[in-house]
Amino acid sequence: MTSETKVLCVAEKPSVAKEISKILSGNCFVMRNSRIAYIKNYEFKCQLNSKEVQVIMTSVCGHINALDFPYQYAKWESCSPAVLFDAPIIKKTIDAENAETIRDNIFNIAHTVSHLMIWTDCDREGEKIGSDIKDICVMANADITVSRARFSAIIPTQIKQAWESPAQLDINQAEAVSARMELDLRIGYAFTRYQTLGFKQIFPELGSEKVLSYGSCQFPTLGFVVEKYKAVENFIRESFWKIHVVAERDNMTVNFNWEKDKLFNVNCCNAIYHDLIMEQPIIAHVIQVGTKETKKYKPYPLTTVELQKAGCRFLHISSDEIMKIAEDLYNKGFISYPRTETDQFDDHNFNFQELIQAQTNDQRWGDFASNLLDKRITTKKGRHNDQAHPPIHPVQYASGLTGKERTVYEFVVRRFLACCSEDAKGNETTVKIRIKDEYFTATGLVISDYNYLEVYPYDRWNDKNLPNFVLHETFTPKECKMEEGQTSPPEYLTEAELINIMDKNGIGTDATIHEHIKKIIDREYVEKQVHGSKTYLIPTNLGLALVEGYDSIAFNESLTKPLLRAKMEQNLKQICEATREKNDVLTETINKYRDMFSLTHNNLQRLVEGFAKYFTLNSEANDINRIFNNIVNVENPKLVRWCRETQDLRPMYLKNIQSNWIISCIDYPNCSHGFFFNNSSSIKSISTNSEICTICSGNDSPIHYLTIVYRSNRINRGCFGGCDDNMDMLLSKSSGTSNRPNDGGSRRGSRGSRGSRGANDEEAVRGTRGSRGSRGSRRGGYTGGNNLDRMEGILDFTQEFDVDKLDAVVRAFYTGVGEEQKKAQSVLTQFQNHPDAWLKVDTILEKSKFTHTKFIALQILEKLIQQNFIVNIIVATSDNEQTLRREKTYLSKLNLILVQILKQEWPHNWPQFIPEIVSTGRSNVTICENNMAILKLLSEEIFDYSAEQMTQLKTKNLKTQMCHEFSKIFELCNEVLEKAHQPSLIKATLETLLKFLNWIPLGYIFETNIIENLRTRFLESPEYRNVTLKCLSEIGALNVSHEYDDKFIALFNMVVTALETMVPVSADFSTIYKSSSNEEQEFIQNLALFFTGFLSTHLKIMESQQNNQPLLKAHYYLLRISQVEEREVFKVCLEYWTKL
């Protein structure tokens, strides 16, 4: 292993991870399997901020987490649907196959790296997925630094730019998605359960398995389809009459259209017509002949919505399918990101020519593309720019595509080339004639320049020739007749038209519109029907019933119209823009839908009547109100405790089944564990009391006291959570269940149970005082202020250690929200850092039932082993030349581990580290060499990587606080450079000095002989000149007070003088560079960096000197270097010349 920084990169899909790995690694990576066949971990090295880092690229498969209701709300009949508007919500790993394994793959890797870079798609959903990835990694490694790669296409230029210029996650966008997920869950579940449970009972035709889902986007989408369907079905045809004139000239037939178009009164039209034909022959007077230039405008750049519309209209591919195809093309690197609202290119900065050039070899559009290369590209500007992604466009040529992928790619290319072309041009001729007092017009078109139409066959513009007419001439038409016609009904809605309506009304986003359309088709609310050459969307009876039923209720804002959902989408945008708080949006929207739910139930009869038009009522469903009241007024389950037999602590509820009182797991029959009350026949009732047991309460639902009323009217009251021995004695276990509710999980103290009463005739415990448990069964988390404070109990190492409580804190971190999750993270961090935490590791590994708790124990153990033994191992391995060379790789790994420890422990817990490493460095040459490597690595990991994130004040404070340590490092480096002769030691020292020059106090640099040593001993030596020149460049670029001006002048003149002895000013650097070795090329690169960096900072000082020969020579050198045919060298020089 090497000592490079390790970076974990996580993409949204496996295919994207592979493509990015190819680009960043130059197709040179090691692919390692994870525990899932389709998730690979790609390992490679890459340059980041001018240093080599070790990269591990992996991926997720879309969303990792989902929101859900706790188990007590899981079964549809378990609670009133109305309760779901306010019920607690938990965050959990999605139910998809292998989701937990994907999560664990990221968790395990994050434990070994120092940096996380997120490569999810750059949209709202991608920010949410990235935020969830970050949470996983922070749990594995609290010190991990997080950055965000932003890109629009999987092509080398964009991927490399994203790698080199990482950004930060947009938490506002992630919060907007979180809000949307919660609203969809609450609103969707409440209405879906209500209408499904009720209508299936009273309309048997629906079938017992039918789910009548509700979605705040689904219903407005369905509403659009129904509205257009009704417009067609209710259309009444009307007769109309018009007058049509036909002329014939030069073997061409010309149709003249009546200026009045048509009349709906036959007598009126007949009167006008007879007046025209009364005199024969009919004479037509040409009163106007005009020709004007006209255009067929080229299309706007392609957006997601337009792609979906075009896919349906031109390509005959559904919106859902075309988005899947577009995403596949994006993942393969053929087109840009396919989810964008932007319909305008930045004509000044967008690289049109390179993209057009890539298409010139295609037989279908290659010639057209070639003709665009020499033209100035000006595209049509739309009004939308999402500031995230450009319009959809091809990013590289794809020659091997087949089927629908080929069709969609061709459309994207042709649309892009059309945007880069010019408008089609033509000449339109208009001839206007008068017959008596009526006017008629004919038009013709001659296309002069097809331009974009040559490559874009999806638009039509056809020639229509007119013969020659002369102004003021007269002629006799061939025909003048009166025609009867009828108005035509509108057409049913096509998918393309529906997409357009949804987009205009703000239903869904550009990235989700196709999903909502697919949903109403999958739910059988709408079906596709082919009429002629077109495919239409037609509502089913179920779709009509739902819309008509809800439309019959007098809502202030209809559930089937777009306004309600459009407002919600606008609120989500405001969360993204940080103009509204997430909780405000949630509260406002939930309250609105709760009121609409109540109004729906109060107007149930109208809803049922809407269904009764299309379905037959169940003859046995006599009392419809009672059926729906039973759904809405169902008594919420009474939580008693948590089932310790299930892996994830599911709730157990009080039930009465055939006069037998039991407490059973919600997962029954999958979990058969439960408890029976002895002598249930003597029990009149059991209820939960409003008083809560503070010992046994769990996270989402408190545990209440039970009140047992016997038929003899005696009462027994107590807690079944595990803290009350008297209550425990009233129970018998079911198969496989320990008789004690907490089966060993609670430790009993000396306190008595609270007021438990027994009775002889019930064989209960009589009035005795039982022990009160100090610990009860817990679910994995805490709620309420007191319970949040109780988390800190795991930090009291003077008490007996409770693994269950630690499990609960860890679970609270994973499943909790808000303050609970923050508190859990804080407590866990303190626990891991406690000096006695390692003493609990064996207990945790043996007794914990939660995998992530065991991970924490292993982290504590690893930290202990590393910190206690790593230093001694390093010293033992590096104390002689032979061992140092033989175990170089092993030693590099040890050094890296030590630095990882230092990142957490230094300087607060290890203040003597720098003095110790400097002191041991003076004891032995080989130890000194390795210590230099450790110091260099320390600088890279702690100072260099975070330098850009530090404010100037923070940097200044750090330099002040660490002045003593930095001076010690300098003294050791200077001492070695003055006395050492071992090449490897000298090189290691120069590299370490380079890393610390920016932090070392200026007095040490300019008031010692370090600069002289660098020039005389190392600058002219081929083995050291590159790193030496880098050191001098670092010094030369320092921007400090004028008291050091003379020092900078002397440094510059010294370097120029030394350079003349190595390379004359007249040297042809361009030719030298081409034939040089890598080290020689690097020297030319470093030379360019030295001159440009120094002169950019100190040019005015150098110009003020009388002797300007060194300055002139430096510019001559720089001019020669500028001719080198290497991109980065030229770029460095160009930036300097541009600033002059």
Coordinates of N, CA and C in Angstrom, one line a residue, residues 486-583:
Q486 N -69.8 20.7 -41.2 CA -70.1 20.5 -39.7 C -68.9 20.7 -38.9
T487 N -69.1 21.3 -37.8 CA -67.9 21.5 -36.8 C -67.4 20.1 -36.4
S488 N -66.1 20.0 -36.2 CA -65.5 18.7 -35.8 C -65.3 18.7 -34.3
P489 N -65.5 17.6 -33.6 CA -65.2 17.5 -32.2 C -63.7 17.6 -31.9
P490 N -63.3 18.0 -30.8 CA -61.9 18.0 -30.5 C -61.4 16.5 -30.4
E491 N -60.1 16.3 -30.5 CA -59.6 15.0 -30.4 C -59.3 14.6 -28.9
Y492 N -59.3 13.3 -28.6 CA -58.9 12.9 -27.3 C -57.5 13.4 -27.0
L493 N -57.1 13.3 -25.8 CA -55.8 13.8 -25.4 C -54.7 12.8 -25.8
T494 N -53.6 13.3 -26.4 CA -52.5 12.4 -26.7 C -51.5 12.6 -25.5
E495 N -50.5 11.7 -25.5 CA -49.5 11.8 -24.4 C -48.7 13.1 -24.5
A496 N -48.4 13.4 -25.7 CA -47.6 14.7 -25.9 C -48.4 15.9 -25.4
E497 N -49.7 15.9 -25.7 CA -50.5 17.0 -25.3 C -50.6 17.1 -23.8
L498 N -50.7 15.9 -23.1 CA -50.8 15.8 -21.7 C -49.6 16.3 -21.0
I499 N -48.4 15.9 -21.6 CA -47.1 16.4 -21.0 C -47.1 17.9 -21.1
N500 N -47.5 18.5 -22.2 CA -47.5 20.0 -22.3 C -48.5 20.6 -21.3
I501 N -49.6 20.1 -21.1 CA -50.6 20.6 -20.1 C -50.0 20.5 -18.7
M502 N -49.4 19.4 -18.4 CA -48.9 19.2 -17.0 C -47.7 20.2 -16.8
D503 N -46.9 20.4 -17.8 CA -45.8 21.3 -17.7 C -46.3 22.7 -17.5
K504 N -47.3 23.1 -18.2 CA -47.8 24.5 -18.1 C -48.5 24.7 -16.8
N505 N -49.1 23.7 -16.2 CA -49.8 23.8 -15.0 C -49.0 23.5 -13.7
G506 N -47.7 23.1 -13.9 CA -46.9 22.9 -12.7 C -47.2 21.6 -12.0
I507 N -47.7 20.6 -12.8 CA -47.9 19.3 -12.2 C -46.7 18.4 -12.4
G508 N -46.0 18.1 -11.3 CA -44.8 17.3 -11.4 C -43.7 18.2 -11.9
T509 N -42.5 17.7 -12.1 CA -41.3 18.4 -12.6 C -41.0 17.8 -13.9
D510 N -40.0 18.4 -14.6 CA -39.6 17.9 -15.9 C -39.1 16.5 -15.8
A511 N -38.6 16.1 -14.6 CA -38.0 14.8 -14.4 C -39.1 13.8 -13.9
T512 N -40.3 14.2 -13.5 CA -41.2 13.3 -12.9 C -42.5 13.2 -13.7
I513 N -42.7 14.1 -14.7 CA -44.0 14.1 -15.4 C -44.3 12.7 -16.0
H514 N -43.3 12.1 -16.6 CA -43.5 10.7 -17.2 C -43.9 9.7 -16.2
E515 N -43.4 9.8 -15.0 CA -43.7 8.8 -13.9 C -45.2 8.9 -13.5
H516 N -45.8 10.1 -13.5 CA -47.2 10.3 -13.1 C -48.1 9.8 -14.2
I517 N -47.7 10.0 -15.5 CA -48.5 9.4 -16.6 C -48.5 7.9 -16.5
K518 N -47.3 7.3 -16.3 CA -47.2 5.9 -16.2 C -48.0 5.3 -15.0
K519 N -48.1 6.1 -13.9 CA -48.8 5.6 -12.7 C -50.3 5.5 -13.0
I520 N -50.9 6.5 -13.7 CA -52.4 6.4 -13.9 C -52.7 5.4 -14.9
I521 N -51.7 5.0 -15.7 CA -52.0 3.9 -16.7 C -51.8 2.6 -15.9
D522 N -50.8 2.5 -15.1 CA -50.6 1.2 -14.3 C -51.8 1.0 -13.3
R523 N -52.3 2.0 -12.8 CA -53.4 1.9 -11.8 C -54.8 1.6 -12.6
E524 N -54.7 1.6 -13.9 CA -55.9 1.3 -14.7 C -57.0 2.4 -14.5
Y525 N -56.5 3.6 -14.3 CA -57.4 4.8 -14.3 C -57.5 5.3 -15.8
V526 N -56.5 5.0 -16.6 CA -56.4 5.5 -18.0 C -55.8 4.4 -18.8
E527 N -56.3 4.3 -20.1 CA -55.7 3.3 -21.0 C -55.4 4.0 -22.3
K528 N -54.4 3.4 -23.0 CA -54.1 3.9 -24.3 C -54.9 3.2 -25.4
Q529 N -55.4 4.0 -26.3 CA -56.2 3.5 -27.5 C -55.7 4.1 -28.7
V530 N -55.6 3.2 -29.8 CA -55.1 3.7 -31.1 C -56.3 4.0 -32.0
H531 N -56.4 5.2 -32.4 CA -57.5 5.6 -33.4 C -56.8 6.1 -34.6
G532 N -56.8 5.3 -35.7 CA -56.1 5.7 -36.9 C -54.6 5.6 -36.7
S533 N -53.9 6.7 -37.0 CA -52.5 6.8 -36.8 C -52.0 7.3 -35.5
K534 N -53.0 7.7 -34.6 CA -52.7 8.3 -33.4 C -53.0 7.5 -32.2
T535 N -52.3 7.6 -31.1 CA -52.6 6.9 -29.9 C -53.1 7.9 -28.8
Y536 N -54.2 7.7 -28.3 CA -54.9 8.6 -27.3 C -54.9 8.0 -25.9
L537 N -55.1 8.9 -24.9 CA -55.3 8.5 -23.6 C -56.8 8.6 -23.2
I538 N -57.4 7.5 -22.9 CA -58.8 7.4 -22.6 C -59.0 7.0 -21.2
P539 N -59.9 7.7 -20.4 CA -60.1 7.3 -19.0 C -61.0 6.0 -19.0
T540 N -60.7 5.1 -18.0 CA -61.5 4.0 -17.8 C -62.7 4.3 -16.9
N541 N -63.6 3.4 -16.7 CA -64.7 3.7 -15.8 C -64.2 4.1 -14.4
L542 N -63.2 3.4 -14.0 CA -62.6 3.7 -12.6 C -62.1 5.1 -12.6
G543 N -61.4 5.5 -13.6 CA -60.9 6.9 -13.7 C -62.0 7.9 -13.7
L544 N -63.0 7.6 -14.5 CA -64.2 8.6 -14.6 C -64.9 8.6 -13.2
A545 N -65.1 7.5 -12.5 CA -65.7 7.4 -11.3 C -65.0 8.3 -10.2
L546 N -63.7 8.1 -10.2 CA -62.9 8.9 -9.2 C -63.0 10.4 -9.4
V547 N -62.9 10.8 -10.6 CA -62.9 12.2 -10.9 C -64.3 12.8 -10.7
E548 N -65.3 12.1 -11.2 CA -66.7 12.7 -11.0 C -67.1 12.7 -9.6
G549 N -66.6 11.6 -8.8 CA -67.0 11.6 -7.4 C -66.4 12.7 -6.6
Y550 N -65.1 12.9 -6.8 CA -64.4 14.0 -6.1 C -64.8 15.4 -6.6
D551 N -65.1 15.5 -7.9 CA -65.6 16.8 -8.4 C -66.9 17.2 -7.9
S552 N -67.7 16.3 -7.4 CA -69.0 16.6 -6.9 C -69.0 17.2 -5.5
I553 N -67.8 17.1 -4.9 CA -67.6 17.7 -3.5 C -67.2 19.1 -3.6
A554 N -67.7 20.0 -2.8 CA -67.5 21.4 -3.0 C -66.2 21.8 -2.3
F555 N -65.0 21.3 -2.8 CA -63.7 21.8 -2.3 C -63.5 23.2 -2.6
N556 N -62.7 23.9 -1.8 CA -62.2 25.2 -2.2 C -61.3 25.1 -3.4
E557 N -60.4 24.1 -3.3 CA -59.5 23.8 -4.4 C -59.6 22.3 -4.7
S558 N -60.0 22.0 -6.0 CA -60.4 20.7 -6.3 C -59.1 19.7 -6.3
L559 N -59.4 18.5 -5.8 CA -58.3 17.5 -5.8 C -57.9 17.0 -7.2
T560 N -58.8 17.2 -8.2 CA -58.6 16.7 -9.6 C -58.1 17.9 -10.5
K561 N -58.0 19.1 -9.9 CA -57.5 20.2 -10.7 C -56.1 20.5 -10.3
P562 N -55.3 21.3 -11.1 CA -53.9 21.4 -10.9 C -53.5 22.4 -9.9
L563 N -54.4 23.3 -9.4 CA -53.9 24.4 -8.6 C -53.3 24.0 -7.3
L564 N -53.9 23.0 -6.6 CA -53.4 22.5 -5.3 C -52.0 22.0 -5.4
R565 N -51.8 21.1 -6.4 CA -50.4 20.5 -6.5 C -49.4 21.5 -7.0
A566 N -49.9 22.4 -7.9 CA -49.0 23.4 -8.4 C -48.4 24.3 -7.3
K567 N -49.3 24.6 -6.3 CA -48.9 25.4 -5.1 C -47.8 24.7 -4.3
M568 N -48.1 23.3 -4.2 CA -47.1 22.5 -3.5 C -45.8 22.6 -4.2
E569 N -45.7 22.4 -5.5 CA -44.5 22.4 -6.2 C -43.8 23.8 -6.1
Q570 N -44.6 24.9 -6.0 CA -44.0 26.2 -5.9 C -43.4 26.3 -4.5
N571 N -44.0 25.7 -3.5 CA -43.5 25.8 -2.1 C -42.2 25.0 -2.0
L572 N -42.1 23.9 -2.7 CA -40.9 23.1 -2.7 C -39.7 23.9 -3.4
K573 N -40.1 24.6 -4.4 CA -39.0 25.5 -5.1 C -38.5 26.5 -4.1
Q574 N -39.5 27.0 -3.3 CA -39.1 28.0 -2.3 C -38.1 27.5 -1.2
I575 N -38.4 26.2 -0.9 CA -37.4 25.5 0.0 C -36.0 25.5 -0.6
C576 N -36.0 25.1 -1.9 CA -34.7 25.0 -2.6 C -34.0 26.4 -2.7
E577 N -34.8 27.4 -2.8 CA -34.3 28.8 -2.9 C -34.0 29.4 -1.5
A578 N -34.3 28.6 -0.4 CA -34.1 29.1 1.0 C -35.0 30.3 1.3
T579 N -36.1 30.4 0.7 CA -37.1 31.5 1.0 C -38.2 31.0 1.9
R580 N -38.3 29.7 2.1 CA -39.3 29.1 3.0 C -38.7 28.0 3.8
E581 N -39.1 27.8 5.0 CA -38.6 26.7 5.8 C -39.4 25.4 5.5
K582 N -38.7 24.3 5.5 CA -39.4 23.0 5.3 C -40.5 22.8 6.2
N583 N -40.4 23.0 7.5 CA -41.5 22.7 8.4 C -42.7 23.6 8.2

